[in-house]
Amino acid sequence: MLYRRLLIEWLVVVIAASLLVTASVRGRWTAPLDNILLDSMTLIRPANADDRIMLVEIDEGSLARVGNWPWPRSVHAQALEMAAKARPAAIGYDVLFIEPTAEDGRFAEGLRAAAPVYLPMLPGLPDADGRAATTADQKPPPPISAAAAGLGSVDVNFDDDGVVRRFEPRLNGAVPHLTELLVRRIDPQAYQAHPPAITQIIPFQRPGAFRRVSFDDLQAGRVPDALIRGKVLLFGGIASGFGDRFLVPFSAGTLMSGVELQANMLNALLHGDFYHDVGTPWVLAFSLLPVLLLLLAFLHFGPMTNLRLSLAGLVVVSAASVALLLTIGWWIPPGSALLGLVVVYSLWGWRRLAAVSEFLTAEVVQLQKEPDLVPAAVPASGRGDLVNVETNRLHDVIAQLRALRAFIAEILARLPDAVCVVDDDGAVVMGNIAADRLFGRAVRDQPLLPLLAGIGLGGAVREGEVTLPDGRTLVLSRAAIEGVGTIIRFADITELKAASRAREEALQFLSHDMRAPFSAVIALLQDRTSGDSGAVTADTALRIRQHAGRGLQLADDFVQLARLENARVVAEPVDLAGALAEATDLVWQRARQRSVAIRERIDDDDLWVMGDPALVQRALLNLLGNAVKFAPEGGTVECRIVREGALAACSITGQGPPMPPERARDPFIPFAPGTDAAGEASRGLGLAFVRMAAERQNGSVGYREMPDGMKEFTIRLPLATDD
């Protein structure tokens, strides 16, 4: 029932919106808004001022030096003759010479000397039909007209708000515009490629975009010939007394002199980059399309999405209008479309709210007739607002459902394992925090199969133990819920599996590696006791000592590694160079016995790191001890301490046998098979301790094998702060 009511309201809004937009387009209701957007285009379009155009301005300084206006025409003749020496391409003289004077002949001489020079005239005004002229054309006197290369109109086309935005070459009858004559002369190909249409929008350049010189400087010969050679000179007045100023778009300077306005028209003609008004049918289609699309979206999306779509529609319509203007030069005013979007959103919101309000009121009445269905939240009373009473009762029902839903959701969210409730279509309708963490995003309302594929589980859900590509191990179990779907549980047993593997490796280590030295000792003793003499030779004693020492070292490494896994690390400033010196002292005797030299290169002997002093020293001792143990007789071990940003790095470099293949990729893996310097089995517990110690202190380790066979082990720890 509610959907049917909303559909009727929607159809009414569609009809009303279509009529509103159509009336707005035909009546140009949004012209002020459209003009603001059009006027701002000068601010974002790239500058395109033609270097061939140069303004010769009759400014305040020229009036002060030459005299009050109007000047004798001999002054203009002198300026033209000075300009002629530089051989400009053409001259447009935006000054009316209508009345005959005694100096017309002198001015005509200047025109012929500077030819071609084009002068303005006043075309006769057309009648109401725009055909026959009601007044005669006003041209310069015959000597001047004959000497000029051509006469053209300099009239401008004003919009309804009095601003000049458009160019109409034949504004008053058949008289061509002055700028059109100039383009025909200096660039016939450009004129043929882009002949001026009936009415075009001027792409204004920013104020001051065109080159300019003062009339007085030109007349006095202070302008270099090279500056104006081959240029199109536009003469005109810019002094405040001329009154030759026009309102132009604000982005072009608000007020513009007539000669600069002519320069903008000439520039657009030369480049053929006028903007064009599209016809009313195109504007109507452009305005109706986003409004109708938004109305269709109203039927499928909720209020918040519709608000976003409405705001996006305003942006897209404005951007599309600007893009069409800047790319292909079509101007489609967006104002009517914007008005339609705003009105449609407001109108639909009002009508939808009214329909929903009436529906809720009817539902409250129905609930009131059903006894014991909803406990009365508001005592029955003959006073008060009926709408408020019914709203409160409905609120009680919603509150009960919300509390029940929150209770279920809280239980689900607090489960330690990832749990998803999936409907019959395969979409997740509920999921807990652990599920969001497992899949790396919110799982609710997401299809299950893409979620599974995202963590490396493709295809259907299979119960049992699975291993993900990143190494995690999960146990999947499921249970069907009638009428809802399926509950799927993802139990993460990665840590349990890792602990199990660690136990197996530890048992293997205890059962084999740690037993091996002591088994060798027992074998040696049995061999001695079963002999004739029963005495222990020096060689046997040495071998027993070596095996016992190895067993003791393995036990110590294992205990240290096991303790570090669960130990609480208390960080404090540690002198890294001092810790290295202490480690060097501890291995000095062993290095001396093997004639191994230990060299230190400390770039900064005042590097303090944050860490546990005992762990830092033990890690350095392990690295340095390994380097000495594996170094050849008479070899060298180099220790270096450097600063790496916010870290301090201690590198131990030395010679040694090739890294076993099992450890070549990562020498710091514990319990990895390998051999020590004596060729006996080694499990790498010392290097594993170094890595764990570094990571427990927010550091890291590194290893690289150099082309010359040198091995470099590095431990990096965070620098201690001043605090």
XYZ file of C-alpha atoms in Angstrom:
723
model
C 0.000 0.000 0.000
C 2.790 2.400 0.867
C 4.682 1.622 -2.357
C 1.563 2.294 -4.422
C 1.049 5.647 -2.724
C 4.704 6.573 -3.240
C 4.498 5.643 -6.926
C 1.557 8.012 -7.427
C 3.416 10.794 -5.641
C 6.461 10.087 -7.817
C 4.480 10.435 -11.042
C 3.094 13.772 -9.852
C 6.612 15.004 -9.081
C 7.823 13.876 -12.535
C 5.127 15.880 -14.293
C 5.648 18.957 -12.119
C 9.430 18.848 -12.547
C 9.198 18.493 -16.327
C 6.882 21.486 -16.594
C 9.097 23.545 -14.288
C 12.307 22.808 -16.209
C 10.641 23.473 -19.563
C 9.302 26.821 -18.376
C 12.688 27.740 -16.930
C 14.509 26.966 -20.188
C 12.079 28.868 -22.384
C 11.754 31.801 -20.003
C 15.500 31.949 -19.202
C 14.693 32.140 -15.486
C 18.201 31.161 -14.470
C 20.049 33.543 -16.798
C 21.830 35.381 -13.920
C 23.214 32.093 -12.568
C 24.181 30.900 -16.042
C 25.937 34.184 -16.762
C 27.996 33.915 -13.561
C 29.246 30.484 -14.597
C 29.908 31.624 -18.160
C 31.706 34.751 -16.986
C 34.025 32.739 -14.758
C 35.385 30.725 -17.676
C 38.056 33.345 -18.329
C 39.582 32.426 -14.959
C 40.132 28.769 -15.860
C 40.622 28.712 -19.647
C 44.243 28.973 -20.821
C 45.456 32.338 -22.086
C 45.323 32.590 -25.874
C 46.143 36.206 -26.689
C 47.515 36.554 -30.242
C 50.979 38.136 -30.342
C 50.082 39.854 -33.611
C 47.591 42.149 -31.902
C 48.887 45.389 -30.371
C 46.858 48.205 -28.846
C 47.805 51.844 -29.422
C 46.055 53.553 -26.506
C 45.031 57.166 -26.322
C 45.521 57.441 -22.591
C 45.607 60.238 -20.039
C 49.289 60.860 -20.721
C 48.654 61.269 -24.445
C 45.869 63.786 -23.782
C 48.124 65.706 -21.418
C 50.923 65.998 -23.987
C 48.961 66.409 -27.238
C 46.039 68.453 -25.934
C 42.334 68.250 -25.298
C 40.087 65.982 -27.318
C 39.157 66.029 -30.156
C 42.581 66.370 -31.692
C 43.296 67.851 -35.098
C 43.250 65.118 -37.701
C 46.803 66.013 -38.591
C 47.833 64.526 -35.228
C 46.257 61.221 -36.219
C 47.937 61.479 -39.619
C 51.331 61.940 -37.962
C 50.765 58.878 -35.780
C 49.789 56.795 -38.815
C 52.859 57.953 -40.710
C 55.100 57.013 -37.776
C 53.450 53.617 -37.608
C 53.822 53.149 -41.363
C 57.606 53.300 -41.050
C 57.554 50.023 -39.093
C 55.318 48.355 -41.724
C 52.515 46.857 -39.595
C 50.320 44.176 -41.155
C 47.140 46.259 -40.811
C 45.638 49.032 -38.697
C 42.198 49.326 -37.169
C 41.465 52.891 -36.033
C 38.631 52.749 -33.476
C 37.905 56.498 -33.632
C 34.914 57.952 -35.485
C 35.694 60.597 -38.122
C 32.158 61.471 -39.241
C 32.160 65.283 -39.445
C 34.175 66.893 -42.278
C 37.077 69.194 -41.335
C 39.728 71.206 -43.120
C 42.357 68.584 -42.294
C 40.584 65.659 -43.961
C 43.072 65.743 -46.831
C 46.008 65.623 -44.442
C 44.449 62.683 -42.596
C 43.796 60.923 -45.922
C 47.511 61.224 -46.717
C 48.313 59.520 -43.423
C 45.809 56.761 -44.221
C 47.384 56.112 -47.599
C 50.886 56.129 -46.087
C 49.955 53.542 -43.458
C 47.680 51.445 -45.660
C 45.854 49.241 -45.045
C 43.918 51.202 -42.424
C 40.329 50.304 -41.536
C 38.005 52.905 -40.032
C 34.708 52.623 -38.173
C 31.356 53.850 -39.418
C 27.839 54.048 -37.995
C 25.448 51.747 -39.890
C 21.874 52.825 -40.246
C 19.456 51.395 -37.713
C 17.194 48.622 -39.088
C 13.428 48.790 -38.806
C 11.329 46.614 -36.549
C 11.649 43.679 -38.975
C 15.434 44.028 -39.039
C 15.449 44.693 -42.809
C 15.266 48.251 -44.158
C 17.296 50.933 -42.425
C 15.384 53.717 -40.738
C 18.471 55.978 -40.766
C 21.262 56.359 -43.308
C 24.750 54.999 -42.804
C 27.106 57.576 -41.302
C 30.510 57.328 -42.969
C 33.659 59.447 -42.794
C 33.957 62.289 -45.345
C 34.735 61.147 -48.920
C 38.502 61.886 -48.831
C 38.864 59.788 -45.715
C 36.534 57.021 -46.889
C 38.391 56.768 -50.177
C 41.798 56.562 -48.490
C 40.714 53.915 -45.965
C 41.146 50.242 -46.837
C 37.634 49.590 -45.622
C 34.835 50.772 -43.360
C 33.314 48.551 -40.740
C 30.932 48.596 -37.820
C 32.199 48.666 -34.244
C 28.803 48.121 -32.656
C 28.565 45.658 -29.776
C 25.838 43.261 -28.699
C 24.534 43.733 -25.150
C 22.892 40.977 -23.118
C 19.776 41.641 -21.060
C 21.908 42.620 -18.057
C 23.881 45.171 -20.079
C 27.043 43.057 -20.234
C 28.841 42.453 -23.526
C 29.349 38.704 -23.908
C 28.534 37.989 -27.525
C 29.795 39.010 -30.950
C 27.484 39.550 -33.918
C 29.436 40.471 -37.076
C 26.403 41.850 -38.920
C 24.620 43.412 -35.980
C 23.061 46.242 -37.991
C 22.321 45.104 -41.512
C 24.913 44.061 -44.071
C 27.805 46.211 -42.840
C 30.708 43.928 -41.827
C 32.383 44.371 -38.494
C 35.710 46.207 -38.347
C 37.461 43.148 -36.878
C 36.051 40.965 -39.656
C 37.675 43.235 -42.251
C 41.002 43.013 -40.433
C 40.917 39.201 -40.363
C 40.096 39.048 -44.074
C 43.169 41.171 -44.734
C 45.818 39.630 -42.476
C 44.723 35.975 -42.356
C 42.291 35.011 -45.130
C 42.758 31.304 -44.417
C 41.678 31.710 -40.796
C 38.623 33.643 -41.955
C 37.662 30.958 -44.467
C 38.223 28.172 -41.917
C 36.164 29.888 -39.208
C 33.705 32.334 -40.788
C 31.809 34.231 -38.102
C 28.377 32.862 -37.272
C 25.333 34.986 -36.551
C 25.963 35.286 -32.816
C 28.915 33.899 -30.909
C 30.177 34.104 -27.331
C 33.439 35.993 -26.937
C 36.185 34.012 -25.142
C 37.561 36.994 -23.251
C 41.236 37.133 -22.356
C 42.336 38.289 -18.939
C 42.852 42.047 -18.459
C 46.173 43.197 -19.880
C 46.660 40.090 -22.024
C 47.369 42.081 -25.201
C 50.485 44.102 -25.875
C 49.981 47.852 -25.801
C 51.818 51.122 -26.360
C 50.858 54.724 -25.719
C 49.697 56.894 -28.619
C 52.064 59.619 -27.466
C 55.045 57.243 -27.480
C 54.193 56.071 -30.998
C 53.750 59.584 -32.342
C 56.986 60.743 -30.727
C 58.937 57.842 -32.247
C 59.757 56.223 -28.922
C 58.382 52.832 -29.972
C 60.952 50.585 -31.712
C 59.985 49.604 -35.238
C 60.660 45.936 -34.479
C 57.978 46.011 -31.800
C 55.156 46.794 -34.236
C 56.474 45.349 -37.492
C 53.990 42.840 -38.872
C 51.513 43.534 -36.063
C 47.827 44.448 -36.234
C 47.556 47.864 -34.591
C 44.276 48.814 -32.944
C 44.051 52.538 -32.156
C 41.515 53.638 -29.573
C 40.866 55.750 -26.529
C 41.084 54.439 -22.988
C 41.158 57.734 -21.072
C 38.290 58.245 -18.664
C 36.936 61.186 -20.611
C 36.129 59.121 -23.698
C 33.266 57.200 -22.138
C 34.141 54.344 -24.479
C 33.876 51.657 -21.807
C 31.675 48.593 -21.696
C 30.519 46.148 -19.062
C 32.164 42.790 -19.670
C 32.281 39.561 -17.618
C 33.777 40.137 -14.158
C 36.607 37.711 -14.865
C 37.761 39.944 -17.731
C 37.849 43.096 -15.636
C 34.192 44.262 -15.333
C 34.818 47.465 -17.362
C 36.738 47.329 -20.636
C 37.711 49.994 -23.139
C 36.268 49.769 -26.623
C 39.634 49.154 -28.256
C 40.429 46.223 -25.926
C 36.961 44.834 -26.573
C 37.689 44.994 -30.318
C 41.007 43.214 -29.624
C 39.175 40.338 -27.908
C 36.806 40.018 -30.875
C 39.714 40.102 -33.333
C 41.619 37.515 -31.282
C 38.660 35.133 -31.331
C 38.220 35.591 -35.092
C 41.895 34.854 -35.736
C 41.847 31.672 -33.674
C 38.317 30.572 -34.449
C 37.669 29.765 -30.794
C 34.357 31.516 -30.226
C 31.905 29.748 -27.955
C 28.550 28.839 -29.472
C 25.074 28.905 -27.954
C 23.237 25.644 -28.615
C 19.586 25.638 -29.555
C 16.717 25.541 -27.089
C 15.917 21.840 -27.750
C 19.450 20.865 -26.731
C 19.282 22.986 -23.594
C 15.912 21.431 -22.722
C 17.260 17.893 -23.194
C 20.387 18.700 -21.163
C 18.223 20.114 -18.361
C 15.600 17.354 -18.267
C 17.963 14.371 -18.451
C 19.627 14.698 -14.995
C 16.291 15.549 -13.383
C 14.614 12.434 -14.782
C 17.613 10.253 -13.875
C 17.495 11.543 -10.310
C 13.773 10.819 -10.151
C 14.430 7.241 -11.268
C 17.081 6.925 -8.558
C 14.527 8.053 -5.976
C 12.610 4.807 -6.592
C 15.602 2.573 -5.883
C 17.719 4.223 -3.188
C 17.326 5.517 0.330
C 17.276 9.133 1.545
C 21.006 9.428 2.265
C 21.986 7.945 -1.095
C 19.485 10.205 -2.830
C 20.998 13.208 -1.077
C 24.454 12.204 -2.271
C 23.141 11.636 -5.787
C 21.466 15.048 -5.756
C 24.666 16.763 -4.666
C 26.633 14.739 -7.193
C 24.115 15.725 -9.861
C 24.698 19.409 -9.142
C 28.444 18.892 -9.512
C 28.193 16.704 -12.619
C 25.807 19.050 -14.430
C 28.011 22.072 -13.722
C 31.151 20.159 -14.691
C 29.542 18.858 -17.888
C 28.499 22.357 -18.911
C 32.014 23.669 -18.285
C 33.634 20.692 -20.038
C 31.484 21.089 -23.148
C 32.356 24.771 -23.274
C 36.109 24.308 -22.863
C 36.480 21.239 -25.104
C 34.148 21.717 -28.075
C 32.988 25.283 -27.472
C 29.301 24.529 -26.863
C 27.600 26.595 -24.210
C 24.670 24.783 -22.596
C 23.409 26.835 -19.635
C 23.154 24.523 -16.601
C 20.922 26.771 -14.487
C 17.608 25.150 -15.384
C 19.015 21.676 -14.714
C 20.394 22.813 -11.352
C 17.064 24.417 -10.478
C 15.260 21.220 -11.436
C 17.552 19.055 -9.284
C 17.085 21.264 -6.225
C 13.313 21.535 -6.630
C 12.879 17.824 -7.379
C 14.834 16.751 -4.302
C 12.871 19.119 -2.058
C 9.505 18.255 -3.603
C 10.097 14.510 -3.478
C 11.340 14.687 0.100
C 8.162 16.521 1.128
C 5.764 14.168 -0.646
C 7.578 11.022 0.477
C 7.626 12.218 4.070
C 3.909 12.947 3.924
C 3.136 9.482 2.533
C 5.320 7.698 5.086
C 3.843 9.737 7.931
C 0.305 8.769 6.949
C 1.348 5.124 6.627
C 2.935 5.082 10.090
C -0.162 6.662 11.589
C -2.330 3.934 10.060
C 0.019 1.234 11.358
C -0.100 2.669 14.863
C -3.890 2.544 14.781
C -3.756 -1.091 13.635
C -1.289 -2.003 16.387
C -3.558 -0.347 18.907
C -6.385 -2.684 17.880
C -4.264 -5.798 18.484
C -4.315 -6.539 22.237
C -1.192 -7.617 24.081
C 0.930 -7.233 20.947
C 2.796 -4.167 22.130
C 2.801 -2.988 25.739
C 1.490 0.529 26.028
C 4.443 2.874 26.388
C 2.189 5.858 27.017
C -0.798 5.508 29.373
C -4.125 5.820 27.635
C -5.286 9.367 27.995
C -7.867 11.581 26.382
C -5.463 14.477 26.400
C -2.373 15.205 24.417
C -1.358 15.016 20.804
C -2.677 11.838 19.182
C 0.238 11.714 16.757
C 2.645 11.916 19.676
C 0.855 9.049 21.471
C 0.926 6.779 18.425
C 4.525 7.674 17.688
C 5.541 6.740 21.230
C 3.808 3.382 20.968
C 5.536 2.616 17.719
C 8.769 3.749 19.321
C 8.291 1.147 22.075
C 7.984 -1.645 19.507
C 11.058 -0.424 17.679
C 12.942 -0.137 20.970
C 12.114 -3.754 21.857
C 13.274 -4.989 18.463
C 16.390 -2.865 18.689
C 17.204 -4.222 22.144
C 16.750 -7.804 20.950
C 18.855 -7.169 17.875
C 21.543 -5.445 19.947
C 21.608 -8.395 22.343
C 22.096 -10.889 19.520
C 24.625 -8.660 17.779
C 26.587 -8.178 21.010
C 26.799 -11.916 21.594
C 27.898 -12.453 18.000
C 30.410 -9.604 18.082
C 32.083 -10.849 21.267
C 32.697 -14.350 19.984
C 36.461 -14.912 19.691
C 36.149 -16.757 16.375
C 34.992 -15.243 13.096
C 31.297 -15.984 12.558
C 29.103 -15.078 9.565
C 25.385 -15.559 9.084
C 24.731 -16.128 5.374
C 21.314 -16.029 3.708
C 20.107 -18.390 0.993
C 21.476 -16.077 -1.720
C 24.993 -16.329 -0.331
C 25.115 -12.816 1.155
C 26.392 -12.132 4.663
C 23.560 -10.701 6.755
C 25.464 -10.657 10.040
C 29.103 -10.869 10.985
C 31.191 -10.184 14.042
C 34.334 -8.156 14.639
C 36.557 -11.193 14.200
C 35.009 -11.805 10.759
C 35.693 -8.221 9.681
C 39.267 -8.648 10.854
C 39.653 -11.988 9.054
C 38.420 -10.703 5.692
C 39.992 -7.258 6.031
C 36.729 -5.313 5.604
C 33.141 -5.133 6.812
C 31.449 -8.379 5.801
C 27.840 -7.397 6.296
C 25.789 -7.277 3.080
C 28.745 -8.685 1.122
C 28.596 -11.863 -1.027
C 30.384 -14.683 0.779
C 32.202 -16.248 -2.176
C 34.166 -13.083 -3.131
C 35.095 -12.699 0.539
C 36.417 -16.252 0.608
C 38.281 -15.688 -2.649
C 39.882 -12.596 -1.135
C 41.628 -14.686 1.521
C 42.492 -17.530 -0.834
C 39.491 -19.842 -0.370
C 37.764 -20.266 -3.715
C 34.687 -22.311 -4.509
C 32.145 -23.628 -2.037
C 32.522 -23.641 1.721
C 34.079 -26.911 2.895
C 34.082 -27.946 6.505
C 37.337 -28.946 8.115
C 40.858 -27.607 8.378
C 42.171 -25.296 5.624
C 45.434 -23.405 5.213
C 45.396 -19.913 3.683
C 48.069 -18.655 1.254
C 49.435 -16.341 3.965
C 50.076 -19.324 6.240
C 47.098 -18.992 8.585
C 45.199 -22.170 9.446
C 41.420 -22.163 9.908
C 38.843 -24.752 10.896
C 35.512 -24.201 9.109
C 32.227 -25.464 10.521
C 28.639 -24.658 9.565
C 25.104 -25.048 10.840
C 21.835 -24.412 9.003
C 19.132 -22.131 10.460
C 15.660 -22.689 9.094
C 14.230 -19.625 7.395
C 17.418 -17.604 7.798
C 20.349 -19.329 6.159
C 23.574 -20.752 7.518
C 25.971 -19.929 10.345
C 29.604 -20.397 9.338
C 32.391 -20.390 11.922
C 36.016 -19.740 11.035
C 38.209 -20.812 13.961
C 41.770 -19.542 13.649
C 44.120 -22.244 14.937
C 47.273 -20.710 13.465
C 48.853 -20.151 16.869
C 47.891 -23.643 17.986
C 49.448 -25.115 14.858
C 52.546 -22.979 15.317
C 52.802 -24.059 18.949
C 52.376 -27.661 17.889
C 55.129 -27.320 15.298
C 57.329 -25.593 17.854
C 56.757 -28.450 20.293
C 57.587 -30.991 17.622
C 60.756 -29.114 16.674
C 61.718 -28.743 20.325
C 61.123 -32.451 20.950
C 63.151 -33.299 17.878
C 65.871 -30.973 19.079
C 65.846 -32.467 22.576
C 65.652 -36.033 21.318
C 68.407 -35.721 18.758
C 70.549 -32.611 18.742
C 70.970 -32.217 22.494
C 71.391 -35.962 23.019
C 74.056 -36.268 20.329
C 76.961 -34.629 22.260
C 76.236 -36.569 25.440
C 75.839 -39.813 23.502
C 79.268 -39.152 21.998
C 80.732 -38.595 25.482
C 79.237 -41.869 26.739
C 80.558 -43.694 23.697
C 84.061 -42.345 24.279
C 83.984 -43.329 27.957
C 82.677 -46.794 27.149
C 85.418 -47.200 24.600
C 88.046 -46.274 27.167
C 86.664 -48.451 29.919
C 86.402 -51.449 27.633
C 90.053 -51.138 26.584
C 93.050 -52.786 28.134
C 94.419 -49.833 30.043
C 91.155 -48.047 30.901
C 93.015 -44.741 31.014
C 91.601 -41.611 29.343
C 94.096 -40.150 26.930
C 94.561 -36.420 26.366
C 92.924 -36.682 22.948
C 89.911 -38.442 24.406
C 89.639 -35.896 27.195
C 89.748 -33.083 24.625
C 87.000 -34.690 22.580
C 84.903 -35.258 25.704
C 85.368 -31.608 26.650
C 84.318 -30.495 23.144
C 81.189 -32.652 23.135
C 80.247 -31.566 26.642
C 80.818 -27.921 25.733
C 78.698 -28.303 22.638
C 75.896 -29.894 24.627
C 76.117 -27.156 27.220
C 76.043 -24.485 24.490
C 72.993 -26.064 22.848
C 71.201 -26.274 26.178
C 72.060 -22.667 26.975
C 70.899 -21.431 23.538
C 67.662 -23.382 23.830
C 66.938 -22.085 27.330
C 67.740 -18.496 26.345
C 65.463 -18.714 23.294
C 62.633 -20.287 25.305
C 62.907 -17.632 28.010
C 62.926 -14.795 25.492
C 59.651 -15.941 23.916
C 57.700 -15.116 27.079
C 60.032 -12.722 28.865
C 58.979 -9.146 29.599
C 61.385 -6.771 27.873
C 61.989 -3.469 29.692
C 63.622 -1.005 27.327
C 66.142 1.553 28.526
C 68.916 3.546 26.840
C 71.855 1.279 25.959
C 75.253 2.400 24.679
C 75.540 0.339 21.498
C 79.287 0.885 21.143
C 79.801 -0.114 24.776
C 77.746 -3.275 24.336
C 79.802 -4.160 21.257
C 83.027 -3.584 23.201
C 81.864 -5.932 25.966
C 80.936 -8.601 23.416
C 84.363 -8.182 21.804
C 86.055 -8.726 25.166
C 84.097 -11.945 25.676
C 85.177 -13.455 22.343
C 88.707 -12.032 22.391
C 90.291 -15.176 23.840
C 88.663 -17.399 21.225
C 89.664 -14.992 18.438
C 93.257 -14.929 19.720
C 93.440 -18.721 19.725
C 92.409 -18.785 16.060
C 94.475 -15.676 15.108
C 91.302 -13.853 14.034
C 91.549 -10.061 14.049
C 88.512 -8.025 15.172
C 88.311 -4.522 13.734
C 85.787 -1.886 14.752
C 84.481 0.933 12.522
C 82.215 3.147 14.579
C 80.926 6.205 12.706
C 79.308 7.609 15.827
C 80.505 6.348 19.210
C 77.641 8.081 21.014
C 74.753 6.047 19.613
C 72.316 4.974 22.325
C 69.487 2.598 21.539
C 66.322 1.631 23.387
C 66.524 -1.966 24.556
C 67.324 -4.421 27.279
C 71.085 -4.230 28.004
C 71.425 -7.974 28.531
C 69.528 -8.815 25.339
C 71.515 -6.318 23.275
C 74.831 -7.680 24.558
C 73.740 -11.309 24.097
C 72.607 -10.644 20.509
C 75.893 -8.927 19.640
C 77.827 -11.723 21.343
C 76.001 -14.345 19.272
C 76.725 -12.519 16.008
C 80.349 -11.814 16.884
C 80.916 -15.326 18.247
C 79.546 -16.876 15.052
C 81.767 -14.635 12.924
C 84.886 -15.646 14.891
C 83.878 -19.320 14.917
C 83.365 -19.515 11.154
C 86.265 -17.228 10.176
C 89.338 -18.952 8.707
C 92.580 -19.094 10.681
C 94.218 -15.663 10.502
C 91.023 -14.084 9.141
C 89.422 -10.745 9.969
C 86.036 -9.846 11.447
C 84.821 -6.282 10.959
C 82.287 -4.621 13.290
C 80.615 -1.416 12.179
C 78.076 0.856 13.877
C 76.186 3.467 11.799
C 73.075 5.611 12.122
C 70.214 4.798 9.720
C 67.578 7.459 10.242
C 65.776 6.692 13.497
C 67.689 3.422 13.877
C 71.196 2.394 14.834
C 72.675 -0.525 12.898
C 75.505 -2.810 14.015
C 76.923 -4.958 11.203
C 79.284 -7.944 11.730
C 81.141 -8.899 8.545
C 83.540 -11.799 8.044
C 84.585 -14.708 5.904
C 83.141 -18.152 6.251
C 81.930 -21.259 4.452
C 78.915 -21.027 2.115
C 75.534 -20.808 3.824
C 73.749 -24.192 3.825
C 70.939 -24.328 1.232
C 68.381 -24.836 4.000
C 69.316 -21.456 5.509
C 70.382 -19.485 2.444
C 67.095 -17.585 2.213
C 66.714 -16.884 5.936
C 69.616 -17.781 8.248
C 67.605 -16.708 11.315
C 65.034 -19.552 11.180
C 65.229 -21.681 14.355
C 65.731 -25.426 14.161
C 66.658 -25.243 10.466
C 69.114 -28.022 9.512
C 72.708 -27.030 8.864
C 76.319 -27.547 9.954
C 78.641 -25.558 12.168
C 82.313 -24.693 11.637
C 83.363 -28.185 12.711
C 81.009 -29.823 10.229
C 78.604 -30.994 12.932
C 74.818 -30.536 12.886
C 73.620 -27.058 13.832
C 70.099 -25.744 14.465
C 70.782 -21.995 14.322
C 69.473 -21.212 17.805
C 71.974 -18.400 18.256
C 70.803 -16.518 15.164
C 67.163 -17.246 16.046
C 67.831 -15.599 19.414
C 69.274 -12.530 17.630
C 66.144 -12.125 15.506
C 63.754 -12.592 18.421
C 65.758 -10.182 20.586
C 65.694 -7.534 17.844
C 61.970 -7.904 17.179
C 61.089 -7.870 20.894
C 62.928 -4.511 21.078
C 61.148 -3.043 17.991
C 64.149 -3.704 15.789
C 65.054 -5.986 12.908
C 67.858 -8.141 11.527
C 69.403 -8.490 8.097
C 71.764 -10.730 6.178
C 73.524 -10.422 2.867
C 76.243 -12.386 1.125
C 78.712 -10.291 -0.847
C 80.221 -11.262 -4.214
C 83.667 -11.779 -2.605
C 82.245 -14.402 -0.224
C 82.004 -12.114 2.814
C 78.893 -12.493 4.979
C 77.284 -9.555 6.733
C 74.848 -9.930 9.629
C 73.118 -6.741 10.830
C 70.959 -5.919 13.838
C 68.998 -2.665 13.852
C 67.522 -1.097 16.992
C 65.588 2.159 17.544
C 67.599 5.113 18.749
C 67.001 6.338 22.284
C 65.160 9.667 22.474
C 66.210 12.674 24.511
C 63.322 11.997 26.877
